[in-house]
Amino acid sequence: MPYKKLPRSFYLRPTLTVAKYLLGKLLVRRLGTQTLIGKIVEVEAYLGEKDPASHTYRGKTKRNEVMFKEGGHLYVYFTYGMHFCANVVTEREGIGHAVLLRAIEPIEGIELMRQNRGFTTGDSDKNLTNGPAKLCEALGIARNENGTDLLGNDIFIAAGETISRSRIAESQRIGIRKGAEKKWRFYIKGNNFVSVS
DNA sequence: TAGTTGATCGTCT
DNA sequence: GACGATCAACTAA
């Protein structure tokens, strides 16, 4: 496998820096004998105590304890009674920051992703992974994956395309009320798989 | 094509 | 007891 797993140090930097550098990287998910890969094209940063929209704004609870782990872990939460969303934990242990993965571009294992999403022939791949809950379903990420170490082999992130500064767009985050004025959403300009809106 | 709403339940107040 | 870092189906125009 030519994929180069990102080192722990990648995740220990400031959250907004990690968020931007995650664009273009490859999210690799091993499911049994299969490998599913998607290129990260859209993310949002959640800055803990500085951020009223963050789950960790009011400190540590049973639900968000994974966000306080050392950078490089996966925080998966359940929401709206039916969906899961995946975050990459950043910064050193004790800091409750994370980056929400909002959209990926399918690269490998597309057939299995379609199967996981319940797609039939005719459904376009465009809607396969262009949303935080969609990508989780496509990659088989759920409650059980909460707390997974991204330096292990089940789920990790590998070097991919380098996205130059001029190709990164920033905007307000999607679907939140508090902290909505912060422009902490980043995506690759013109990519067909961003969730837009 | 834009806007609205139902589904569904864990977590925190 | 209220409400979400959402999605898909439906309605209206």
XYZ file of C-alpha atoms (C1' of nucleotides) in Angstrom:
223
model
C 0.000 0.000 0.000
C 1.508 3.307 -1.077
C -0.554 5.284 1.406
C 1.458 7.285 3.885
C -0.271 7.592 7.247
C -0.072 11.059 8.798
C 2.002 11.209 12.017
C 0.658 12.191 15.427
C 2.370 15.557 15.150
C 0.055 16.525 12.276
C -2.895 16.604 14.656
C -1.206 18.364 17.560
C -1.065 21.748 15.827
C -3.649 24.550 16.206
C -7.120 23.387 15.194
C -7.681 25.906 12.400
C -4.324 24.935 10.877
C -5.171 21.239 10.993
C -8.600 21.921 9.470
C -7.102 23.610 6.410
C -4.390 20.998 5.980
C -6.939 18.177 6.110
C -8.342 19.294 2.755
C -7.037 17.040 -0.023
C -5.914 14.319 2.413
C -7.178 10.750 2.063
C -9.519 9.236 4.625
C -8.831 5.498 4.644
C -11.272 3.011 6.157
C -10.562 -0.710 6.328
C -13.714 -2.830 6.469
C -12.940 -6.550 6.534
C -10.930 -7.303 3.420
C -11.985 -4.108 1.676
C -10.459 -0.651 1.759
C -12.613 2.431 1.320
C -10.938 5.732 0.494
C -12.248 9.253 0.138
C -10.518 12.580 -0.409
C -11.453 15.167 2.222
C -13.037 18.166 0.496
C -14.966 19.963 3.259
C -14.425 20.419 7.029
C -15.499 22.591 9.962
C -13.470 23.496 13.058
C -14.907 23.425 16.594
C -12.773 25.255 19.113
C -14.035 24.060 22.477
C -14.195 26.714 25.166
C -13.821 29.515 22.602
C -16.785 28.276 20.603
C -20.416 28.285 21.774
C -21.318 25.873 18.951
C -18.844 23.244 20.175
C -19.996 20.238 22.172
C -17.174 20.975 24.623
C -18.064 24.637 25.205
C -19.327 23.821 28.712
C -16.574 21.382 29.594
C -16.139 17.667 29.616
C -19.112 15.298 29.753
C -19.526 11.603 29.140
C -20.570 12.243 25.555
C -17.687 14.512 24.508
C -14.797 13.050 26.488
C -13.106 11.804 23.304
C -12.640 15.403 22.153
C -10.294 15.935 25.106
C -7.996 13.123 24.053
C -4.676 13.715 22.348
C -4.981 14.813 18.704
C -5.374 12.039 16.163
C -8.423 10.267 17.557
C -11.877 9.978 16.014
C -14.880 11.557 17.772
C -18.173 10.115 16.518
C -21.458 11.448 17.853
C -25.105 10.562 17.322
C -27.561 13.320 16.453
C -31.129 13.990 15.319
C -32.094 10.526 16.508
C -30.724 8.862 13.393
C -27.382 10.183 12.197
C -23.695 9.894 13.046
C -21.020 12.506 12.366
C -17.240 12.039 12.519
C -14.644 14.482 13.827
C -10.852 14.479 13.933
C -9.625 15.385 17.430
C -6.846 18.000 17.473
C -4.304 19.560 19.835
C -2.818 18.040 22.966
C -4.599 15.948 25.555
C -6.930 18.000 27.744
C -7.975 20.412 24.975
C -11.490 19.771 23.667
C -11.057 20.743 20.039
C -11.983 18.824 16.873
C -12.567 19.148 13.139
C -15.852 17.877 11.688
C -15.528 15.962 8.411
C -18.375 17.334 6.285
C -17.702 15.820 2.864
C -15.335 13.516 0.983
C -14.879 12.612 -2.661
C -15.108 8.828 -3.181
C -11.815 7.429 -4.510
C -11.778 3.689 -3.838
C -14.331 1.082 -2.767
C -17.207 2.990 -4.305
C -19.311 -0.134 -4.815
C -19.254 -0.927 -1.088
C -20.002 2.699 -0.229
C -23.063 2.575 -2.473
C -24.105 -0.653 -0.775
C -23.709 0.883 2.702
C -25.865 3.824 1.648
C -28.530 1.604 0.138
C -28.048 3.039 -3.329
C -29.466 1.288 -6.372
C -28.171 1.558 -9.908
C -29.268 4.929 -11.123
C -28.552 6.858 -7.916
C -25.764 9.328 -8.637
C -22.468 9.099 -6.730
C -22.705 12.835 -6.227
C -24.927 12.291 -3.167
C -22.866 9.411 -1.801
C -20.623 11.297 0.636
C -21.472 15.019 0.373
C -22.588 15.516 3.974
C -21.306 14.608 7.459
C -23.885 11.882 8.124
C -23.698 10.564 4.566
C -19.959 9.958 4.677
C -20.292 8.105 7.970
C -22.920 5.813 6.538
C -20.895 5.216 3.371
C -17.753 4.320 5.341
C -19.513 2.268 8.009
C -18.623 4.659 10.833
C -20.972 4.587 13.846
C -21.042 4.519 17.655
C -18.536 1.710 17.755
C -15.856 3.779 16.003
C -15.980 6.571 18.614
C -12.515 6.990 20.133
C -10.653 5.122 17.373
C -6.963 6.046 17.169
C -6.152 7.407 13.706
C -2.659 5.967 13.975
C -4.146 2.467 13.969
C -5.205 0.468 10.937
C -9.032 0.532 10.982
C -9.375 4.205 10.150
C -6.558 6.619 9.346
C -5.694 9.619 7.221
C -2.988 9.564 4.561
C -1.147 12.175 2.547
C -2.907 13.006 -0.694
C -3.223 16.027 -2.903
C -1.751 19.299 -1.692
C -4.305 22.085 -1.901
C -2.841 25.520 -2.483
C -4.141 28.400 -0.410
C -5.926 29.926 -3.395
C -8.088 26.837 -3.829
C -9.389 26.871 -0.242
C -12.665 28.681 0.409
C -13.902 29.632 3.867
C -17.402 30.377 5.057
C -19.744 30.241 8.009
C -20.481 26.833 9.403
C -23.591 24.924 8.404
C -26.566 23.985 10.538
C -25.689 25.768 13.770
C -27.229 28.762 15.545
C -24.681 29.700 18.198
C -21.323 30.942 16.968
C -22.683 31.174 13.442
C -20.639 34.269 12.660
C -17.313 32.423 12.851
C -15.922 31.490 9.436
C -14.563 28.126 10.448
C -15.802 26.038 7.529
C -13.233 25.250 4.836
C -13.715 23.515 1.493
C -12.033 23.005 -1.855
C -13.323 25.556 -4.333
C -15.269 24.075 -7.216
C -15.177 20.482 -5.977
C -18.337 18.606 -6.925
C -18.629 16.792 -3.616
C -18.855 19.681 -1.152
C -22.249 19.823 0.533
C -22.608 23.473 -0.573
C -26.014 24.988 0.404
C -36.018 24.973 -7.729
C -36.906 26.718 -3.179
C -38.853 26.122 1.027
C -40.950 23.121 4.673
C -41.352 19.143 7.504
C -41.220 14.396 9.548
C -38.245 10.941 11.356
C -36.342 9.601 15.964
C -33.492 9.422 20.400
C -29.380 10.526 23.356
C -27.826 14.225 26.117
C -28.091 17.980 28.994
C -31.064 21.413 31.645
C -38.862 18.290 28.530
C -36.448 20.503 24.669
C -33.487 20.347 21.069
C -29.748 19.039 17.876
C -22.522 20.131 13.964
C -28.866 16.058 9.372
C -31.185 13.950 5.514
C -34.796 12.800 2.335
C -39.325 13.320 0.953
C -42.774 16.281 0.013
C -45.231 20.642 -1.401
C -45.856 24.704 -3.962
C -45.015 27.527 -7.798
